[in-house]
Coordinates of C-alpha atoms and ligand atoms in Angstrom, one line a residue:
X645 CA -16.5 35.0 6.7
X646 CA -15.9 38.5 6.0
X647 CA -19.5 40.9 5.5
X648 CA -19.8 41.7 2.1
X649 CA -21.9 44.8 2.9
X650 CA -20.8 48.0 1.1
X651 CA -18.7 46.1 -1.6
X652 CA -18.8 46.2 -5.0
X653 CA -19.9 43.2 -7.1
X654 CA -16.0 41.6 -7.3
X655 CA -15.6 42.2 -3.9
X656 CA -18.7 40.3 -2.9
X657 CA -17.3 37.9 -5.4
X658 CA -14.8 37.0 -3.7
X659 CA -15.7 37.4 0.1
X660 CA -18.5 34.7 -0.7
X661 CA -15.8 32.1 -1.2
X662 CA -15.5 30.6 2.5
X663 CA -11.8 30.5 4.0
X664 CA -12.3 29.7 7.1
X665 CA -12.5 25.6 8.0
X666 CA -15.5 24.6 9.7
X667 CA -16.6 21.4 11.6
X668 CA -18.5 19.0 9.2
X669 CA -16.8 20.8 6.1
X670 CA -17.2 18.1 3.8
X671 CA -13.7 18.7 1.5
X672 CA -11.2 21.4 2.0
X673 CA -10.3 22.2 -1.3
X674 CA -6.6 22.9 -0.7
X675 CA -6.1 26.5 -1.4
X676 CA -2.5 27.1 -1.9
X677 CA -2.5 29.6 0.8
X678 CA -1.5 32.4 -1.2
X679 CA -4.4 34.8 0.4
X680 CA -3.7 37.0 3.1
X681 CA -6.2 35.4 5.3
X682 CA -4.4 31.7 5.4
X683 CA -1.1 33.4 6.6
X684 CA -0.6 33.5 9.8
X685 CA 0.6 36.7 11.0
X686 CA 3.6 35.0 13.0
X687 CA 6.5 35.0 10.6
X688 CA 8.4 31.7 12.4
X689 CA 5.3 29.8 11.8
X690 CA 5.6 27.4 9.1
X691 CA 2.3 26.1 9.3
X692 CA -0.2 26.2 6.4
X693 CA 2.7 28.8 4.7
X694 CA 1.6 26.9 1.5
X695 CA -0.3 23.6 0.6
X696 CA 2.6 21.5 -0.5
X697 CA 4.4 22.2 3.0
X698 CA 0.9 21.1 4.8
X699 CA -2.6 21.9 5.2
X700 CA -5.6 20.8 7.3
X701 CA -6.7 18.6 5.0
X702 CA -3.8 16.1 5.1
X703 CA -3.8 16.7 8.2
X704 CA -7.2 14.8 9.2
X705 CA -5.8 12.1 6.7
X706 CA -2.9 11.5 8.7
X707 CA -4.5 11.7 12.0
X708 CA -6.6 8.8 10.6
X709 CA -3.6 6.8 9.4
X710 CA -1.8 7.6 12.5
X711 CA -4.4 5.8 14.8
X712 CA -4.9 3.0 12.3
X713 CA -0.8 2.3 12.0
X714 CA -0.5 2.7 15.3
X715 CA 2.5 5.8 14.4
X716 CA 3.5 8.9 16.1
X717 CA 3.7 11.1 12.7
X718 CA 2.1 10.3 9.2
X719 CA 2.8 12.2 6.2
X720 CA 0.9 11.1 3.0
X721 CA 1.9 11.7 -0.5
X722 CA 1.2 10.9 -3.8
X723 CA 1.2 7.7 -4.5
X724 CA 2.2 4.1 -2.5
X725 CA 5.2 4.8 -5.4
X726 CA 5.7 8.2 -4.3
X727 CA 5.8 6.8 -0.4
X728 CA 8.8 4.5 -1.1
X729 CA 10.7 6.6 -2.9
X730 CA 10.0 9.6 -0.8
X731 CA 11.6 7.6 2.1
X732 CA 14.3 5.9 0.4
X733 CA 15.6 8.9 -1.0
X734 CA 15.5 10.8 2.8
X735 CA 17.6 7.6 4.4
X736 CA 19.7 6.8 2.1
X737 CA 22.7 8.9 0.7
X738 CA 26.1 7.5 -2.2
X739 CA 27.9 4.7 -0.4
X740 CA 24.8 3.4 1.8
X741 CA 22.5 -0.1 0.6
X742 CA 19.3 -0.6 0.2
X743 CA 18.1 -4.4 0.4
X744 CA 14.8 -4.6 -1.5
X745 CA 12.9 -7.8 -2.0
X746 CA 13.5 -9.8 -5.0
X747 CA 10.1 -10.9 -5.5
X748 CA 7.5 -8.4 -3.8
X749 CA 6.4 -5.7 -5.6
X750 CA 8.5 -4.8 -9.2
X751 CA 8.7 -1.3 -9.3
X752 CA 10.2 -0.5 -6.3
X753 CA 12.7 -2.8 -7.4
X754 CA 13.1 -0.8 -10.8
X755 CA 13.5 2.1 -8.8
X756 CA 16.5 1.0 -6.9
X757 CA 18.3 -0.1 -9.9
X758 CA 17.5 2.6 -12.2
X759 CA 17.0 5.5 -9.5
X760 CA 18.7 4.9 -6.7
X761 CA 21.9 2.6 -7.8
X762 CA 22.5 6.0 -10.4
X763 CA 22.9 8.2 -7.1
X764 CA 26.3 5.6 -5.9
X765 CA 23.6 3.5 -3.1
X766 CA 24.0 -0.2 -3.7
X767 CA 21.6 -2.2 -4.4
X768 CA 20.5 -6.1 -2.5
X769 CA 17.8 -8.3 -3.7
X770 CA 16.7 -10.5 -1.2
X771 CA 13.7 -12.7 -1.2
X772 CA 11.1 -12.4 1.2
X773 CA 11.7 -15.8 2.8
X774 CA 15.5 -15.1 2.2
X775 CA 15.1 -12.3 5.0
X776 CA 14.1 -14.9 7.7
X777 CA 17.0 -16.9 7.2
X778 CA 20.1 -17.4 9.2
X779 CA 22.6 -16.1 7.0
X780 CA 20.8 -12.2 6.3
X781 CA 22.1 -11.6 9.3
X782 CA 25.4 -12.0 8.4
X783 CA 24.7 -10.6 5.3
X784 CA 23.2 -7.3 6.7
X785 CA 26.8 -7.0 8.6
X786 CA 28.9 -6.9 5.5
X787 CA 26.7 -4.4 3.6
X788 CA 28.8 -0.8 3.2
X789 CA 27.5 2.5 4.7
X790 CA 24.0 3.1 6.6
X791 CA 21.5 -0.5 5.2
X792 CA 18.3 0.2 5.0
X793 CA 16.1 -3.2 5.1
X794 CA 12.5 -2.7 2.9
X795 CA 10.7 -5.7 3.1
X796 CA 7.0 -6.8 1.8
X797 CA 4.6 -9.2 3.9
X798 CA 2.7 -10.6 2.4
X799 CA 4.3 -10.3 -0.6
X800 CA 3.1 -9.3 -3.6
X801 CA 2.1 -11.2 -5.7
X802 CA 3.3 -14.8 -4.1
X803 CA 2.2 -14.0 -0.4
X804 CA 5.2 -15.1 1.1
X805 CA 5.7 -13.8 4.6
X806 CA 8.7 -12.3 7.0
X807 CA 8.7 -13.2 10.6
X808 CA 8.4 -9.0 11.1
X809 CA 9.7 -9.4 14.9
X810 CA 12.9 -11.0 14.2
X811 CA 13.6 -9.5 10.9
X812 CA 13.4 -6.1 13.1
X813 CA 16.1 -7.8 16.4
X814 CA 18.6 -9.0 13.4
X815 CA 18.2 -5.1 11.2
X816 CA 18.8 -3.7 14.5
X817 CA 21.4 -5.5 16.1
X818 CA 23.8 -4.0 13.1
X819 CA 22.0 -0.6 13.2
X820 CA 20.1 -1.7 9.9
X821 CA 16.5 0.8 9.6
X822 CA 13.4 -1.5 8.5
X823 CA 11.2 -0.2 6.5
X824 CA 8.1 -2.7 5.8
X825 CA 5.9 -1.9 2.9
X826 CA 2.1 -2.7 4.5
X827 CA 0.1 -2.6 1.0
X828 CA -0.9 -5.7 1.0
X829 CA -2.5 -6.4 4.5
X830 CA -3.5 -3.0 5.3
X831 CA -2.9 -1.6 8.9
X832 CA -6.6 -3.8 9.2
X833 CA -4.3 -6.8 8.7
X834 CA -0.9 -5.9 10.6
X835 CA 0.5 -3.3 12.3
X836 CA 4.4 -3.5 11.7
X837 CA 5.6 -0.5 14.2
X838 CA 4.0 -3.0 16.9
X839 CA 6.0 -5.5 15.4
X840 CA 9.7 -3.2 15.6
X841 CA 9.8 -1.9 12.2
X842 CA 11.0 2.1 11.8
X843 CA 9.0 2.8 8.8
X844 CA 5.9 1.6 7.3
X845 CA 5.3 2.3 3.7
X846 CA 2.0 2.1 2.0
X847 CA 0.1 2.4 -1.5
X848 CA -3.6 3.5 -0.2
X849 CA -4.7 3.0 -3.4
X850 CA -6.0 -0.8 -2.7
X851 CA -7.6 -2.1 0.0
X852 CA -7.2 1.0 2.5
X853 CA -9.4 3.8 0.4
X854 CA -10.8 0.5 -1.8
X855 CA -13.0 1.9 -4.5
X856 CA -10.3 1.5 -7.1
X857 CA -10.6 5.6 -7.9
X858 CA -8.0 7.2 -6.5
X859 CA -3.9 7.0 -5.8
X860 CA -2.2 7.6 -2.8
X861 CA 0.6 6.7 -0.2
X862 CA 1.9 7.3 3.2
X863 CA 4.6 6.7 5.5
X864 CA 4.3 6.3 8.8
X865 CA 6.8 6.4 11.6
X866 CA 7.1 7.3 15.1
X867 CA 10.9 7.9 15.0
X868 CA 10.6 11.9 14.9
X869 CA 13.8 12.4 12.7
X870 CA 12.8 9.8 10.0
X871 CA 9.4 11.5 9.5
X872 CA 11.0 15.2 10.0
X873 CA 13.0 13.9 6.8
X874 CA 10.4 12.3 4.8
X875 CA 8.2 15.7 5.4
X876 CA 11.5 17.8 4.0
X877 CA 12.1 15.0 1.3
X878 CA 8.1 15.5 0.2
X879 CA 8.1 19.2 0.4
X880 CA 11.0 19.7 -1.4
X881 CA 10.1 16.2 -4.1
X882 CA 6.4 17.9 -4.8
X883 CA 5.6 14.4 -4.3
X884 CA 1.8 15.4 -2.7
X885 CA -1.5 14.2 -2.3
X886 CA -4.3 16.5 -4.4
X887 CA -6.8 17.4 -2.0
X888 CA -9.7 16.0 -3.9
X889 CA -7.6 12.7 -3.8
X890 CA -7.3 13.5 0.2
X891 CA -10.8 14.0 0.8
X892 CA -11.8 11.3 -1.1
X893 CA -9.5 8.6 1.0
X894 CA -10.3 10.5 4.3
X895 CA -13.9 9.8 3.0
X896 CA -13.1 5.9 2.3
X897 CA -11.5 4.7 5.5
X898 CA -14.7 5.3 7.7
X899 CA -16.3 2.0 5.5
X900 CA -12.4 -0.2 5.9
X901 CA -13.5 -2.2 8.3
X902 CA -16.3 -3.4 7.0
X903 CA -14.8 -3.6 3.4
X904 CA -11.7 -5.5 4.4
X905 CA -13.5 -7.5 7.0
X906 CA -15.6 -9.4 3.6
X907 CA -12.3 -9.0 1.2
X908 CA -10.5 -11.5 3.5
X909 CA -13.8 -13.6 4.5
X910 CA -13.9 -14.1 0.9
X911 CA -10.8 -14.6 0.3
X912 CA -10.4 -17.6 2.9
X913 CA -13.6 -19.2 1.7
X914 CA -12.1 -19.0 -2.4
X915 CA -9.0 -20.6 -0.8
X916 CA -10.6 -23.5 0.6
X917 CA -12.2 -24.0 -2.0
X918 CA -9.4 -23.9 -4.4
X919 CA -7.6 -26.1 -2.7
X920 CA -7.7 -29.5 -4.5
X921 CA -9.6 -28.0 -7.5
X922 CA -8.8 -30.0 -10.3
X923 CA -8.1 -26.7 -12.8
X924 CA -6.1 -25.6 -10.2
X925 CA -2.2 -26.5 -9.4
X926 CA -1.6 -24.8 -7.0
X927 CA -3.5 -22.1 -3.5
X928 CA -1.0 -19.5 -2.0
X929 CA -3.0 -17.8 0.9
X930 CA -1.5 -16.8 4.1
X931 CA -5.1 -18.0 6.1
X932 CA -4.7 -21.9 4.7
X933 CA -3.4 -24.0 7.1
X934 CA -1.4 -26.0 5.0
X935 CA 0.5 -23.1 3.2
X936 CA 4.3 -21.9 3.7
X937 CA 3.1 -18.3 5.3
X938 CA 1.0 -19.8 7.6
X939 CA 2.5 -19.9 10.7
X940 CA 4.2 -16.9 10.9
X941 CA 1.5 -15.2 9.4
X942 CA -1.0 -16.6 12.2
X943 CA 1.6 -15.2 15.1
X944 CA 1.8 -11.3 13.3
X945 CA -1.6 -10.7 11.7
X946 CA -4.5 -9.6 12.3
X947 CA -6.5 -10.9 9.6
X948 CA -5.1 -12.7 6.4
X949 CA -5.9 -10.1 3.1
X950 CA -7.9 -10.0 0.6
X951 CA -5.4 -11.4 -2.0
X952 CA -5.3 -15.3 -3.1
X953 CA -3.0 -16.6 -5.7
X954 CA -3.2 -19.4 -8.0
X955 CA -1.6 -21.3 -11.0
X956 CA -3.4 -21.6 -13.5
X957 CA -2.4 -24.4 -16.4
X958 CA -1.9 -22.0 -19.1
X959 CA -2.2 -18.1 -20.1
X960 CA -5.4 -19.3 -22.1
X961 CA -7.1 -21.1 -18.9
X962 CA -6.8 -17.6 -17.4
X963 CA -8.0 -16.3 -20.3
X964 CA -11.1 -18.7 -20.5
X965 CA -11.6 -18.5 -16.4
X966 CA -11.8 -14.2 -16.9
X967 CA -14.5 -14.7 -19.7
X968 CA -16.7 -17.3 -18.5
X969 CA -16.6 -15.6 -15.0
X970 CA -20.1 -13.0 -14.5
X971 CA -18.3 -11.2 -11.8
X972 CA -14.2 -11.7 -11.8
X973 CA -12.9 -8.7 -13.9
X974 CA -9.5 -9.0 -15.2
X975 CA -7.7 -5.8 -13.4
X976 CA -4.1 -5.2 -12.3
X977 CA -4.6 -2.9 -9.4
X978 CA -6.3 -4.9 -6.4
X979 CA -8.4 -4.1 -2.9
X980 CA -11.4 -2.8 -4.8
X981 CA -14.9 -3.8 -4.2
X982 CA -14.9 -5.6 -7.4
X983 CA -12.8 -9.7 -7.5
X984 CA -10.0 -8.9 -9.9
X985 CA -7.4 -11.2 -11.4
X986 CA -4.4 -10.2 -12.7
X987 CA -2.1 -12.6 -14.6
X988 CA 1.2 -11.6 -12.9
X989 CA 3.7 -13.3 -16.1
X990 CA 2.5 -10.3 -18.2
X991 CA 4.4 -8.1 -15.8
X992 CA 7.7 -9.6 -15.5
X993 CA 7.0 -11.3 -12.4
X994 CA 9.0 -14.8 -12.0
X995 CA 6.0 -16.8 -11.8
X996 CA 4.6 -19.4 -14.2
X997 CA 2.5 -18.2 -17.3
X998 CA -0.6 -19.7 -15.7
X999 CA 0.0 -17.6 -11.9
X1000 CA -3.1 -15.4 -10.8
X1001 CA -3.7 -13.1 -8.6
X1002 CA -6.9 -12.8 -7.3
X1003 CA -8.3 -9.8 -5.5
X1004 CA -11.3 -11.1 -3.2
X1005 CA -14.1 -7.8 -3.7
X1006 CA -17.0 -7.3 -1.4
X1007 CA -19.7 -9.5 -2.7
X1008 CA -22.0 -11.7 -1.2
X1009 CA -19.8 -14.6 -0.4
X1010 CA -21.5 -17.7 -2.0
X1011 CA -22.2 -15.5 -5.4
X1012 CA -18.8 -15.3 -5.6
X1013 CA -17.8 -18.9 -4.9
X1014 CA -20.7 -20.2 -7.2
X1015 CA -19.3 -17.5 -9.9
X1016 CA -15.9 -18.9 -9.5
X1017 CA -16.5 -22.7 -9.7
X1018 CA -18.9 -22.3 -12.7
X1019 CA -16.0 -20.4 -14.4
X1020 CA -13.2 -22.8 -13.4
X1021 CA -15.8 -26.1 -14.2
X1022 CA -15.2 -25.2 -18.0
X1023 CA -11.6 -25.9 -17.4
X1024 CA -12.2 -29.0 -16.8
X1025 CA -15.1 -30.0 -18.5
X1026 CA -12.8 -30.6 -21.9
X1027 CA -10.3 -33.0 -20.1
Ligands
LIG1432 C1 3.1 -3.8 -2.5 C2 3.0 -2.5 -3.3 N1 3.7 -1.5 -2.9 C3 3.6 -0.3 -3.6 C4 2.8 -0.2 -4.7 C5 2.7 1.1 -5.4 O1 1.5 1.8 -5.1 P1 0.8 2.9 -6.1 O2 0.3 2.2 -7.3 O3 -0.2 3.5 -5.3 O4 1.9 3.8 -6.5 C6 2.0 -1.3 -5.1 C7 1.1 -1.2 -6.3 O5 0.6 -2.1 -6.7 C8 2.1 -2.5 -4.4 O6 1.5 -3.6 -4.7

C-alpha cells in the first residue's frame, strides 16, 4: 500500500483502502478496475482491464472448479441459467439445432423455444432415455447446420440417466458438440469431460456451494475455442458472477465433500426405505438397485446425488407429508443443508400431481428417516 505520510485527510482516505491482493485475503471485493493502480501499464494486456472481462477473484473460483471438473478452462457466470445460455448462444448461430431434453430441467427448455428458436436455430426435444436409443443416432444425422446435443443426467426431476460415453461416440461421429448439464450430480458425483462430453454446464447454486444463499453457474471445457467463446459471449452478455456471490461459493466448496458425501448417504438410506412404503407408489433413485438408471448410473458415477423422487397419491398427501414432517421443508431449489420437497406438477413438469422431489440435507441420518416415516405413517393411518 501506498504511505499516506504528508497527505491530506482525503488522500489518506483513500490510500487506506488496500488494492493490492494478498495471500489469506479473505474476499476480493471486485473493484471494477477503474483506478490507476489495477491497470497494468502494458496496453496489449487484457488482463484485469475491467471486472466483467476477469479478475482474481473468479479466477480462484474457476481454478477450483477446474480441478473438481476435471477441465482445462472454467469461466463462471451468473447463474446455472446464465451458464446455459451463455454457451448456447456462443455455439449456436440461425440455421444450426439444438436438441434439449424433453423432460430435464424446464427452463432451459423455455429458453430454446422462446429465445433461441426466435434467432432462426431449431429446436429438438428428446428425452433423456430417448438419447440412448438406437435411432438418435440417426436422428442427430438429419438435423440441419452445426447440432449441438445438451443433455441432463440425472435428470431433473425424474432421475433418468444417459449412458454419457456413448451418447458422446454417437454426437461425435456426425460432428454433434455435447454439452451435459452436471447440476444434479455435482462434479462430486460425475465428471462428464472424462466421460467425452465438450461442455459441461452447471447451476452452483445446489449441491456445489450448498447453503441455499447464493446463485451461480459455470461452464467448463477444455476445448480452448469453446471456452475462448463462452468468455467473449459472457463479457460481451454481462452475464457475471458478483464478487460477494464469488467469494462466498469459493468459500463453500472447501465443506462439498463432506456435504455431498451425507446428501447422497441420506438419500440412499430414504430410498430403501421408500421402497415398498405403503403411502408411497412409486422410488426413482439412481443408487436402488432395482430402478431404470441403475445400471448405467453404477458404470459413470461417482456417487448417486442427493435427490430422491416419489409419487405421492395426491397433491394433499404432499401437502399433509410437508406439515406433519419436523424437518422436510417444502422448497423448490435443492442441494441445501436442509431436506426439501418440491411438488414438481406445480411447475409444469409431466409428472403426476402426487410426484415429489426430495432433496436429501445434511442431517443426522436416522433423525431424518424417523422424521420421514412418522410423517408418511399419517398417510396411512386413515386407510
Ligand atoms: C438441472 C438444472 N440446470 C440448470 C438450472 C438453473 O440453475 P440456476 O437456478 O442457478 O439458474 C437448474 C435449476 O434448478 C437445474 O435444476
Amino acid at each position: 500500500m501506498t504511505s499516506a505520510d504528508g497527505y491530506g485527510d482525503s488522500t489518506r482516505c483513500v490510500s487506506s483502502v488496500g488494492s493490492a491482493h494478498s495471500p489469506g485475503q479473505p474476499m476480493q471485493l471486485g473493484p471494477v478496475f477503474a483506478a490507476p493502480y489495477q491497470l497494468s501499464e502494458d496496453e496489449g494486456s487484457e488482463s484485469d482491464t475491467y471486472a466483467r472481462a476477469s479478475n482474481p477473484g473468479w479466477r480462484g473460483l474457476e481454478a477450483a472448479l477446474g480441478i473438481l471438473e476435471g477441465a482445462d478452462h472454467v469461466v463462471v457466470t451468473g447463474s446455472g441459467m446464465s451458464a446455459v445460455t451463455v454457451t448456447l448462444r456462443s455455439l449456436l448461430q440461425a440455421g444450426d439445432t439444438v436438441v434439449v431434453p424433453s423432460d430435464g430441467y424446464y427452463q432451459v427448455r423455455r429458453y430454446a423455444e422462446e429465445a433461441l428458436a426466435l434467432l432462426g436455430i431449431g429446436v429438438r426435444e428428446v428425452s433423456t432415455t430417448g438419447m440412448g436409443d438406437a435411432s438418435f443416432a440417426e436422428l442427430l444425422s438429419g438435423l440441419p447446420g452445426r447440432v449441438v446435443v445438451v443433455a441432463e443426467t440425472p435428470s431433473n426431476p425424474m432421475l433418468d440417466v444417459v449412458d454419457l460415453r456413448a451418447l458422446a461416440v454417437v454426437c461425435h461421429r456426425v460432428g454433434a458438440i455435447l454439452v451435459v448439464d452436471n447440476t444434479t450430480p455435482t462434479p462430486l458425483g460425475q465428471r462428464p469431460l472424462e466421460l467425452g462430453a465438450d461442455v459441461v454446464v452447471a447451476s452452483g447454486t445446489k449441491a456445489l456451494s450448498g447453503h441455499s444463499d447464493l446463485l451461480m453457474g459455470y461452464i467448463a471445457t477444455s476445448d480452448a475455442d469453446i471456452a475462448a467463446k463462452v468468455e467473449r459471449e459472457r463479457l460481451l452478455s454481462g452475464t457475471v458472477l458478483g464478487p460477494f456471490e464469488t467469494w462466498l461459493a469459493h468459500r463453500s466448496l472447501g465443506t462439498a465433500g463432506l456435504r455431498f458425501g451425507r446428501h447422497c448417504d441420506n438419500a440412499q438410506a430414504l430410498a430403501d426405505m421408500l421402497s415398498g412404503h405403503p403411502a408411497v407408489m412409486s422410488v426413482r433413485y439412481p443408487g436402488l438397485h432395482t430402478d431404470p438408471s441403475y445400471v448405467v448410473a453404477s458404470e459413470q458415477m461417482h456417487r448417486f446425488g442427493g435427490l430422491v423422487s416419489i409419487e405421492l397419491e395426491s397433491a394433499a398427501a404432499f401437502h399433509s407429508f410437508v406439515s406433519a414432517s419436523e424437518l422436510v421443508t417444502s422448497a423448490t431449489s435443492f442441494g441445501g443443508i436442509h431436506t426439501t420437497a418440491d411438488r414438481r406438477a406445480r411447475w409444469g413438469d409431466q409428472v403426476s400431481e402426487g410426484f415429489v422431489r426430495i432433496s436429501c440435507g445434511i442431517e443426522d441420518t436416522e433423525d431424518l428417516l424417523t422424521d420421514i416415516q412418522r410423517a408418511l405413517g399419517g398417510l396411512t393411518s386413515g386407510r
